[in-house]
mmCIF file of C-alpha atoms in Angstrom:
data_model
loop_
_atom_site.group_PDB
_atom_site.id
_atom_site.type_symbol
_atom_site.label_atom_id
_atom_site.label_comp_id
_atom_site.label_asym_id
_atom_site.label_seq_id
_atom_site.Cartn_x
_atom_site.Cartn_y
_atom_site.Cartn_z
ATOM 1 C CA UNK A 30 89.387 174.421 31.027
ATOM 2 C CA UNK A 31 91.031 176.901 33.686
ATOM 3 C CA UNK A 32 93.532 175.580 35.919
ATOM 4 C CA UNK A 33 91.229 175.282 38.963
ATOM 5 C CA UNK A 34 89.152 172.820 37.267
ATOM 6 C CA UNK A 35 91.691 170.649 35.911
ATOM 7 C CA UNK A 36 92.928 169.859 39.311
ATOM 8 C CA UNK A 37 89.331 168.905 40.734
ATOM 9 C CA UNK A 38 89.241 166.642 37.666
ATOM 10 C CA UNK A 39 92.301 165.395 38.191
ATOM 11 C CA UNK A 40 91.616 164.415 42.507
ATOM 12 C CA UNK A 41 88.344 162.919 41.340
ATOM 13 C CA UNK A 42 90.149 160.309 38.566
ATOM 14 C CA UNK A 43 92.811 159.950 41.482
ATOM 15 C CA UNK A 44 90.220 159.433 44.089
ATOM 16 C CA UNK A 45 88.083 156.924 41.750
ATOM 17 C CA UNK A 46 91.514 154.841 41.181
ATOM 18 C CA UNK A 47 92.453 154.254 44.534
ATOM 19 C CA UNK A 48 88.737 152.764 45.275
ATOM 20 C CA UNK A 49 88.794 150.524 42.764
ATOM 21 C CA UNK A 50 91.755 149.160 43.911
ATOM 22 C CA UNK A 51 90.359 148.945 47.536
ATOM 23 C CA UNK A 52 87.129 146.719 45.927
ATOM 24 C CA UNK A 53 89.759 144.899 44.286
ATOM 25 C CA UNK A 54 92.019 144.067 47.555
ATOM 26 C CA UNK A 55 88.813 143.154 49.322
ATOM 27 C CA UNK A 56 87.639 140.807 46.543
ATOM 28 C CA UNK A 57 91.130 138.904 46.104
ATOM 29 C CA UNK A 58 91.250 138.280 49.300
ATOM 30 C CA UNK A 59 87.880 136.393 49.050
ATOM 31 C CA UNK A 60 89.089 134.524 46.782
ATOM 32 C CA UNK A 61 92.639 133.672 47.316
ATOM 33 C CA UNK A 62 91.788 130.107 48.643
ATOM 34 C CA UNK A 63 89.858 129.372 45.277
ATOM 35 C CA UNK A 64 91.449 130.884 42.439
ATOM 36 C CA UNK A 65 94.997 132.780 40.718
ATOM 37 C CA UNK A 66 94.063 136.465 41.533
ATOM 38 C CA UNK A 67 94.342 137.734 38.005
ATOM 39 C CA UNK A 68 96.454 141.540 37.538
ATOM 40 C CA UNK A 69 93.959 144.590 37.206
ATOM 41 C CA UNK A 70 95.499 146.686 34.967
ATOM 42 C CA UNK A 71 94.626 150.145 34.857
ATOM 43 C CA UNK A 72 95.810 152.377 32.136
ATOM 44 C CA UNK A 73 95.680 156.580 33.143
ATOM 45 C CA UNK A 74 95.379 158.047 29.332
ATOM 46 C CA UNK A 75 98.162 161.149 29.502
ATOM 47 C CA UNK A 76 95.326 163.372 28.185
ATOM 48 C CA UNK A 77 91.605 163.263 28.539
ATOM 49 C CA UNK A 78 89.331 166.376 26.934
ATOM 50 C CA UNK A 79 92.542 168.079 25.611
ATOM 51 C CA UNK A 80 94.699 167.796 29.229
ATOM 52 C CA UNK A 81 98.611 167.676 27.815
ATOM 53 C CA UNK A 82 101.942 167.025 29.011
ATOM 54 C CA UNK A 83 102.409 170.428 28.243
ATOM 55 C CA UNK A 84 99.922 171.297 30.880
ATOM 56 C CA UNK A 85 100.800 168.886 33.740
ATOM 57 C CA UNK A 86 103.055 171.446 36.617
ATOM 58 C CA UNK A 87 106.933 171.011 35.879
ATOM 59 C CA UNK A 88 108.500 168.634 38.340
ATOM 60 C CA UNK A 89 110.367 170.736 40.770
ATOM 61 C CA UNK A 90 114.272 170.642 39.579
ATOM 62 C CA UNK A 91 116.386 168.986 43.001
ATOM 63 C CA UNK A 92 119.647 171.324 43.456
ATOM 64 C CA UNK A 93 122.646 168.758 43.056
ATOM 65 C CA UNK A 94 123.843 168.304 46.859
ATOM 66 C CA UNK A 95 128.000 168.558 46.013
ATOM 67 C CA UNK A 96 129.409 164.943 47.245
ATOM 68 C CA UNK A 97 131.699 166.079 49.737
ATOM 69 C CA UNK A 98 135.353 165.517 48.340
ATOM 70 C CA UNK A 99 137.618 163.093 50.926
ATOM 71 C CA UNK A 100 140.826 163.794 51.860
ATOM 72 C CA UNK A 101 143.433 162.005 49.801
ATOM 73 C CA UNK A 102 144.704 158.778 51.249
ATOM 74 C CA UNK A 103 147.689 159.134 53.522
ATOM 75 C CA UNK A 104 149.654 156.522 53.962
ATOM 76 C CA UNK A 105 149.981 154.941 57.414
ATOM 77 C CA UNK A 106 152.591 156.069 59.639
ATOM 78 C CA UNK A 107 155.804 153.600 59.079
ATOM 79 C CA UNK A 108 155.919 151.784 62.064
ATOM 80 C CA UNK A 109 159.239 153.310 63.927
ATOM 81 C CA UNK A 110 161.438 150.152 64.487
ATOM 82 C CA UNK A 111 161.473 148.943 68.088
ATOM 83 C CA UNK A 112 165.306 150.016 69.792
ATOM 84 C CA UNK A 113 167.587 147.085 69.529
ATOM 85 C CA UNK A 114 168.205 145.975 72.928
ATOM 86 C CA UNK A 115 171.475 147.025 73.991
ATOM 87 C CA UNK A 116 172.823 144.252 76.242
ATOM 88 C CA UNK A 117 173.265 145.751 79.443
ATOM 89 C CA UNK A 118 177.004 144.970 80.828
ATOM 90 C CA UNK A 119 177.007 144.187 84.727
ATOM 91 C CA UNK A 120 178.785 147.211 86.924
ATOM 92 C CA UNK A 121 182.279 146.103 87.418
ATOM 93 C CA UNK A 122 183.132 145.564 90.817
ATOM 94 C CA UNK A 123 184.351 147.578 92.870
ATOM 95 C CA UNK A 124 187.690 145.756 94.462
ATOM 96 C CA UNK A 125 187.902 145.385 98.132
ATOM 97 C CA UNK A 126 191.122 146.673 99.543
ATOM 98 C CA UNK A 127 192.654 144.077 102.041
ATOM 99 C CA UNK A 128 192.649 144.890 105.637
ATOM 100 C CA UNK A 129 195.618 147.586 106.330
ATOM 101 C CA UNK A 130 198.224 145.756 109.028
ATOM 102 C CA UNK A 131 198.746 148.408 112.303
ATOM 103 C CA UNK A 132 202.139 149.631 111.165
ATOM 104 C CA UNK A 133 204.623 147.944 113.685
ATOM 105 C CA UNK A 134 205.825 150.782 115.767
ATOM 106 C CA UNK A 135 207.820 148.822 118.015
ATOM 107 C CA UNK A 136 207.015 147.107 121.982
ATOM 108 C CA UNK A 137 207.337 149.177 125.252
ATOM 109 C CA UNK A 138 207.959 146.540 128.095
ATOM 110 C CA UNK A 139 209.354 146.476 131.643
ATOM 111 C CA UNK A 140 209.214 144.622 134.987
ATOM 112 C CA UNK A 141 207.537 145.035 138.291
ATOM 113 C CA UNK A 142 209.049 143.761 141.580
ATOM 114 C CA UNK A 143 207.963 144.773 144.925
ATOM 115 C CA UNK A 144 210.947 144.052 147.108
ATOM 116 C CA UNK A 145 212.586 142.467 144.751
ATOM 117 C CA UNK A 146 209.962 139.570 143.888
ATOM 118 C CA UNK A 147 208.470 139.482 141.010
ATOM 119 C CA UNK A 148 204.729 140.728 140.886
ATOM 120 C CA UNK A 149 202.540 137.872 140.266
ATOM 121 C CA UNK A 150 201.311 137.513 136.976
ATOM 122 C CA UNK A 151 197.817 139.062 136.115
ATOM 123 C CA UNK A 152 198.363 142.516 137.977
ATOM 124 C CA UNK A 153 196.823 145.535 135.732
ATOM 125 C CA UNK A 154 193.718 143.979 135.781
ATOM 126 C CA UNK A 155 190.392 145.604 137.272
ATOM 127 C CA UNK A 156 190.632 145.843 141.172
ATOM 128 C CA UNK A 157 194.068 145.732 140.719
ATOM 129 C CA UNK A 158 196.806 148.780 140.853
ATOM 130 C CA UNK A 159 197.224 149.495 136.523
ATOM 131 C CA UNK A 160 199.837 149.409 134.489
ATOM 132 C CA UNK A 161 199.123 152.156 132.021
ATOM 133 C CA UNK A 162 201.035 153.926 129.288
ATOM 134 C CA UNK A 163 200.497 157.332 129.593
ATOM 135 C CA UNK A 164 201.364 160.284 126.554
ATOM 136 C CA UNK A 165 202.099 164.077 127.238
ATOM 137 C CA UNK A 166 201.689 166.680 124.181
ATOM 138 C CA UNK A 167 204.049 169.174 124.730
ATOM 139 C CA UNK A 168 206.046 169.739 128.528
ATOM 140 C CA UNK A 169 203.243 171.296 130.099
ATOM 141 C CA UNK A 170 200.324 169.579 128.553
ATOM 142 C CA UNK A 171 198.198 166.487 130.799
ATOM 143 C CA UNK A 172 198.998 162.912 130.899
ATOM 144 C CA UNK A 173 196.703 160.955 128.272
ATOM 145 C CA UNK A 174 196.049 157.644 128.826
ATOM 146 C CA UNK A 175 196.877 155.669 125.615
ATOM 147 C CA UNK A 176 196.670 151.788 126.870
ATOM 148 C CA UNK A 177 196.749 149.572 130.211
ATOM 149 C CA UNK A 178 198.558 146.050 130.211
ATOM 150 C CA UNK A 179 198.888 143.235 133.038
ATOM 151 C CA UNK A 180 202.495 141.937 133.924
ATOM 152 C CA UNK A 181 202.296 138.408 131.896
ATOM 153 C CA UNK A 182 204.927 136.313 132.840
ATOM 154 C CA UNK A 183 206.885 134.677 136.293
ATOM 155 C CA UNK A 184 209.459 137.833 135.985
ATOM 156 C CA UNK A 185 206.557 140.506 136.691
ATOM 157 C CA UNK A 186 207.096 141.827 132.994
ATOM 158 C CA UNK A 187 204.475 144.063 130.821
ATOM 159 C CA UNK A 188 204.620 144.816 127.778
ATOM 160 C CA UNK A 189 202.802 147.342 125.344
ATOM 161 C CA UNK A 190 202.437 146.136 121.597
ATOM 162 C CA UNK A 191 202.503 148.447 118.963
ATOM 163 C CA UNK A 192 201.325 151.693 120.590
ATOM 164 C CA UNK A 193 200.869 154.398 118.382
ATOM 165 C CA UNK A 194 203.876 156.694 117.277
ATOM 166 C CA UNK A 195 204.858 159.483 119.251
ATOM 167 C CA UNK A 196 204.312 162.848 117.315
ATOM 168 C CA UNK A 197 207.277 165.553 117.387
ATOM 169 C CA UNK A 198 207.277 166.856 120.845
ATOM 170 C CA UNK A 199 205.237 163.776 122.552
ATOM 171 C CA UNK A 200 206.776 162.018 125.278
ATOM 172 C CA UNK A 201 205.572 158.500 126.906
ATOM 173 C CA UNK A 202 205.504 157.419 130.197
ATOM 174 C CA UNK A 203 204.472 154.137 131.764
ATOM 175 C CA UNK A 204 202.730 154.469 135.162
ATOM 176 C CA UNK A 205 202.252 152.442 138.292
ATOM 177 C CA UNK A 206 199.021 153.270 139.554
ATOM 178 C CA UNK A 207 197.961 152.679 142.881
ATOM 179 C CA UNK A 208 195.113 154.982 143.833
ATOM 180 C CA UNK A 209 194.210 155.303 148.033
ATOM 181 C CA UNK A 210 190.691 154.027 147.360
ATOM 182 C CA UNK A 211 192.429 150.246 146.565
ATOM 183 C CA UNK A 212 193.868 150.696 150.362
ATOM 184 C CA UNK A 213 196.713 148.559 148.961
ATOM 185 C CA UNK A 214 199.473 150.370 151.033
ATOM 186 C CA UNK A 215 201.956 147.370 150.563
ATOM 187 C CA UNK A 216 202.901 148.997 147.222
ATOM 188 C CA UNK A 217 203.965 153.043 146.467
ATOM 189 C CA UNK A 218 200.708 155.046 145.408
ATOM 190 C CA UNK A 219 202.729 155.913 142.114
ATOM 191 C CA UNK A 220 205.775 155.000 139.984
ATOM 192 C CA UNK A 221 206.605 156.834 136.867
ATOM 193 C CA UNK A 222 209.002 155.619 133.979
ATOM 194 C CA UNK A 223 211.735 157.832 132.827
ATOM 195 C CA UNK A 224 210.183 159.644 129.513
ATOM 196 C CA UNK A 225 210.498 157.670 125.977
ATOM 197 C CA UNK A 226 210.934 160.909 123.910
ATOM 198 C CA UNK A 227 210.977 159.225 120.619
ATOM 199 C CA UNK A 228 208.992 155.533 119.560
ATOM 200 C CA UNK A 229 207.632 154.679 116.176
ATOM 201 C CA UNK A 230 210.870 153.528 114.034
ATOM 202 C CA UNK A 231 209.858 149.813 115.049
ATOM 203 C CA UNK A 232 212.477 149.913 117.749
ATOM 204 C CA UNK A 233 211.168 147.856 121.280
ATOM 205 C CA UNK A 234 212.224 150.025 124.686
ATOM 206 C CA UNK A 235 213.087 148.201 128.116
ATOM 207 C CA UNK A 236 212.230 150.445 130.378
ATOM 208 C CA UNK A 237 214.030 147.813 133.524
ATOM 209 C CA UNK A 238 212.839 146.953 136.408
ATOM 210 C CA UNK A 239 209.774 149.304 138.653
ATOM 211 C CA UNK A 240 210.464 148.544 142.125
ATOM 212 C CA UNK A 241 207.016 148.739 144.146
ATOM 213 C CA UNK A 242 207.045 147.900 147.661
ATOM 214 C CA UNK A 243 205.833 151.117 149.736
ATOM 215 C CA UNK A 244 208.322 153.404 151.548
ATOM 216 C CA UNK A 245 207.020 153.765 155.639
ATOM 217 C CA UNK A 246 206.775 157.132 156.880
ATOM 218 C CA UNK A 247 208.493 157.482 160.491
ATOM 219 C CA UNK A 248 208.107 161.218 162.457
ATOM 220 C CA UNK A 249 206.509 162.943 163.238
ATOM 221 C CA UNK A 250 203.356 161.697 163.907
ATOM 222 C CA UNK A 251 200.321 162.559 161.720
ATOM 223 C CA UNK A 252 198.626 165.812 161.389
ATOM 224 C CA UNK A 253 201.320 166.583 163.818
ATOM 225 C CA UNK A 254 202.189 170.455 165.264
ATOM 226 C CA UNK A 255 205.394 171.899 166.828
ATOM 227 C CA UNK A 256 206.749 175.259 166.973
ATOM 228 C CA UNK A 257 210.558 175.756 165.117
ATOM 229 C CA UNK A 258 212.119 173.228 163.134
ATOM 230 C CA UNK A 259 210.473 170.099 162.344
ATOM 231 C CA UNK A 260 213.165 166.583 161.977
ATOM 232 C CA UNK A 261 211.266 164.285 159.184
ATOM 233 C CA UNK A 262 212.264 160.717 159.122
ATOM 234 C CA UNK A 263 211.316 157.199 156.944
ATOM 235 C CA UNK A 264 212.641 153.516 156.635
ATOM 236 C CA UNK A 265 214.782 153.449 153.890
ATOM 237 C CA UNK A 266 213.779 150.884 151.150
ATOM 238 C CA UNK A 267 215.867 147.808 150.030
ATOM 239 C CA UNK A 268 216.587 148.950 146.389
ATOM 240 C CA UNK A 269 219.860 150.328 146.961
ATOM 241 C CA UNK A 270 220.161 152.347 143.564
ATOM 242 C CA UNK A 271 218.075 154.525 144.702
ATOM 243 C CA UNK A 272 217.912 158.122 146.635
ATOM 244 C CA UNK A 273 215.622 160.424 148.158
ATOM 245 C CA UNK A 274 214.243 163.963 148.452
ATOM 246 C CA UNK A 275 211.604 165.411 150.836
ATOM 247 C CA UNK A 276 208.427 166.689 149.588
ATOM 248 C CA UNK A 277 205.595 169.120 150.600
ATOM 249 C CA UNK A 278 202.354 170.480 149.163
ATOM 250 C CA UNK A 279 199.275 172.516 149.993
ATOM 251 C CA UNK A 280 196.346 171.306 149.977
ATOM 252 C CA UNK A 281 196.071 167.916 151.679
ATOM 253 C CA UNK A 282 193.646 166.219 149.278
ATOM 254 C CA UNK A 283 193.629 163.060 147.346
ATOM 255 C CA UNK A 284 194.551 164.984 144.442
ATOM 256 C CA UNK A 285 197.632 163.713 142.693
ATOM 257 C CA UNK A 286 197.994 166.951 140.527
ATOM 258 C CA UNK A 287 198.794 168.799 143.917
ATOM 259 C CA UNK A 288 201.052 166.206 145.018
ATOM 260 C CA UNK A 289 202.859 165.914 141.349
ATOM 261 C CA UNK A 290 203.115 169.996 142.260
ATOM 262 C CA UNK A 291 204.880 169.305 145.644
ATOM 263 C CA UNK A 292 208.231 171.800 146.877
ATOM 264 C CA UNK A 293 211.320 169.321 147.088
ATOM 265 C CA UNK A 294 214.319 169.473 148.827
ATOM 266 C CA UNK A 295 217.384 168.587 147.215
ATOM 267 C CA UNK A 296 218.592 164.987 146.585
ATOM 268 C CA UNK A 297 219.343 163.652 149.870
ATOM 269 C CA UNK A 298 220.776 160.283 148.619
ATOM 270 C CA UNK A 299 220.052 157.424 150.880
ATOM 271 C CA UNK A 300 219.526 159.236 153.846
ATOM 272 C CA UNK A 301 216.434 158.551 156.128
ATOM 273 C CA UNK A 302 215.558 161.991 157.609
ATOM 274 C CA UNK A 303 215.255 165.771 157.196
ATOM 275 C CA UNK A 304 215.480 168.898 159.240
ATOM 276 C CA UNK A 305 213.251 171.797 157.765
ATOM 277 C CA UNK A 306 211.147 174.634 159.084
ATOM 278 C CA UNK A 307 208.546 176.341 156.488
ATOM 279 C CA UNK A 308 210.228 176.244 152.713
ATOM 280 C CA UNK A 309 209.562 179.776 151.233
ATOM 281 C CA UNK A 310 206.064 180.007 150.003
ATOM 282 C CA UNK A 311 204.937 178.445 153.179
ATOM 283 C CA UNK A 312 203.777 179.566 156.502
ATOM 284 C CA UNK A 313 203.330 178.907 160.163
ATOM 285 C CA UNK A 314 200.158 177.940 161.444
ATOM 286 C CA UNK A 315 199.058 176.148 158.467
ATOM 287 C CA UNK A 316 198.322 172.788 158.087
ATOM 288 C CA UNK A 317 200.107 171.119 155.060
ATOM 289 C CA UNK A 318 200.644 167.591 153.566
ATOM 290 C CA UNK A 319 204.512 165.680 153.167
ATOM 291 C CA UNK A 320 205.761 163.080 151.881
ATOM 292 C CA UNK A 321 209.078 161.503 150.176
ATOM 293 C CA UNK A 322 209.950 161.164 146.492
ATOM 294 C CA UNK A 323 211.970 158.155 145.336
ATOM 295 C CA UNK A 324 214.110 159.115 142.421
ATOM 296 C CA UNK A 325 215.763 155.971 141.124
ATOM 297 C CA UNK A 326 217.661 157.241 137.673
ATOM 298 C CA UNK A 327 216.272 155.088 134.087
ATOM 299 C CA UNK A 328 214.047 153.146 136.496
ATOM 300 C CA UNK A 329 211.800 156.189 137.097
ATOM 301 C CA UNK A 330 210.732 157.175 140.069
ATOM 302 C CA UNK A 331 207.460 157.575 142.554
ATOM 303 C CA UNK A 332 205.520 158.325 145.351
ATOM 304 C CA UNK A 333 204.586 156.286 148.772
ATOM 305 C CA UNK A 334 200.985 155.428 149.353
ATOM 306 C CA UNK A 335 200.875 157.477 152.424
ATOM 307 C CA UNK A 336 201.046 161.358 152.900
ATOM 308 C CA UNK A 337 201.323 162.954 156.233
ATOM 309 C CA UNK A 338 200.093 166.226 157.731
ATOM 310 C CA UNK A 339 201.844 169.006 159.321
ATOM 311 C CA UNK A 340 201.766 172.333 160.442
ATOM 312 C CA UNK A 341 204.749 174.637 162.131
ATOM 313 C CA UNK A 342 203.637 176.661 164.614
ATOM 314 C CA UNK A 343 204.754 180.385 165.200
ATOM 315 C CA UNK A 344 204.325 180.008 169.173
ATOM 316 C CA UNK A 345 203.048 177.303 171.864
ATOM 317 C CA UNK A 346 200.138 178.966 171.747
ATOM 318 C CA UNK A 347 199.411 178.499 168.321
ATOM 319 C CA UNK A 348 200.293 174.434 168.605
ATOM 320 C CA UNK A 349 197.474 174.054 171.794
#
């Protein structure tokens, strides 16, 4: 038998088997309820009309699929120890220095006395002439104003605690300030100390006694014109230790630079008048202001409250 026909034979015995095993599933189930289904065996003989193992097709031969190898076991990662906690040590404090004490440089104090009564306690205080201390860098440098005080006791004395040292060069001065906008023209417009050249070693300074009352201004009459010389004259003040020198300046402002600038006339001791035409640097026809200093030695010195203008005129016809 060829090949062709041995696999029609074959389908049909397949073909046959499978029916009778359809009958049989329809039958059983008839008779499930009323009976054991008994096993239909069916035995397929390996070789009918001389069909052999032999000539049944090979099986086809599976290529072995190669189990994929796995990588080798690692070990798990050691667990890296957690850090030991390092104890944490507080900042250390930083100290805190202790206030620093000013360094005691020593007391600058005085008295005030206008006419030789004490000036009533409180005076140095706003809307009052000021008691200042005043410093000067070099001889030609401006007055700085380092500190005011009030007088602070029934003997009209002030006093300046621990002002700063003065530097090499540095003089202090304490002032009497009376400016014209107070209109207190019972007292001098300003007195001056003598200068404290050296202050820091701890050592107090008494600078006496500033005698305040105003000086009067007498002749001639204000803003005033005559032709040759001019006689000036003033009420002497009751402070006998002191003396006197005439004074005139350009420039009749308010400004105390100009008057602090002022041409003097020699010491004219107590005397209450002066004869003078137009000092050099001055000329006729021109309008300027006077006024006298007081010079009163370690007690300082000052000027009145008052100035006075002038002018000296060349002819009569330049005084109409």
């Amino acid at each position: 038998m060829d090949g062709t026909k041995r696999w029609a034979w074959l389908a049909t015995l397949v073909t046959l088997t499978l029916t009778a095993l359809g009958l049989a599933a329809g039958l059983g189930r008839a008779a499930l309820a009323q009976a054991p289904v008994e096993s239909v065996v069916i035995h397929l003989p390996l070789s009918l009309k001389g069909v052999g193992r032999a000539d049944l097709p090979a099986a086809p031969t599976l290529a072995a699929t190669p189990v994929p190898s796995l990588p080798p076991a690692t070990s798990p990662p050691s667990a890296t120890p957690a850090p030991s906690a390092t104890p944490t040590q507080p900042p250390t404090p930083t100290p805190v220095p202790s206030p620093t004490l000013p360094a005691e440089t020593g007391r600058i104090q005085g008295r005030i006395t206008s006419d030789g009564v004490p000036m009533a306690i409180g005076f140095g205080s706003p809307g009052t002439p000021q008691i200042e201390l005043r410093r000067r860098m070099g001889a030609a440098g401006p007055w700085e104003l380092v500190a005011n005080a009030e007088t602070i006791d029934e003997q009209g004395r002030f006093v300046f605690e621990n002002p700063p040292a003065l530097p090499e060069g540095a003089v202090y001065q304490v002032w009497w300030d009376n400016p014209p906008q107070l209109g207190a023209d019972l007292w001098m417009g300003r007195w001056w100390s003598r200068d404290i050249s050296a202050f820091g070693d701890g050592t107090d300074v008494d600078l006496g006694s500033f005698e305040v009352a105003d000086l009067k201004l007498e002749k001639p009459c204000h803003d005033c014109a005559q032709t040759g010389e001019i006689e000036f004259g003033w009420q002497a003040r009751k402070h006998p230790s002191e003396v006197y020198r005439w004074a005139v300046f350009d420039n009749c402002t308010q400004d105390v630079a100009m008057r602090a600038e002022a041409w003097l006339s020699p010491p004219l001791g107590r005397k209450t008048s002066y004869l003078s035409g137009p000092p050099p640097g001055f000329r006729f026809d021109t309008r300027y202001c006077w006024y006298v200093r007081v010079e009163d030695g370690a007690n300082g010195g000052g000027w009145p409250f008052y100035v006075r203008k002038v002018a000296w005129c060349s002819s009569e016809a330049t005084c109409r």
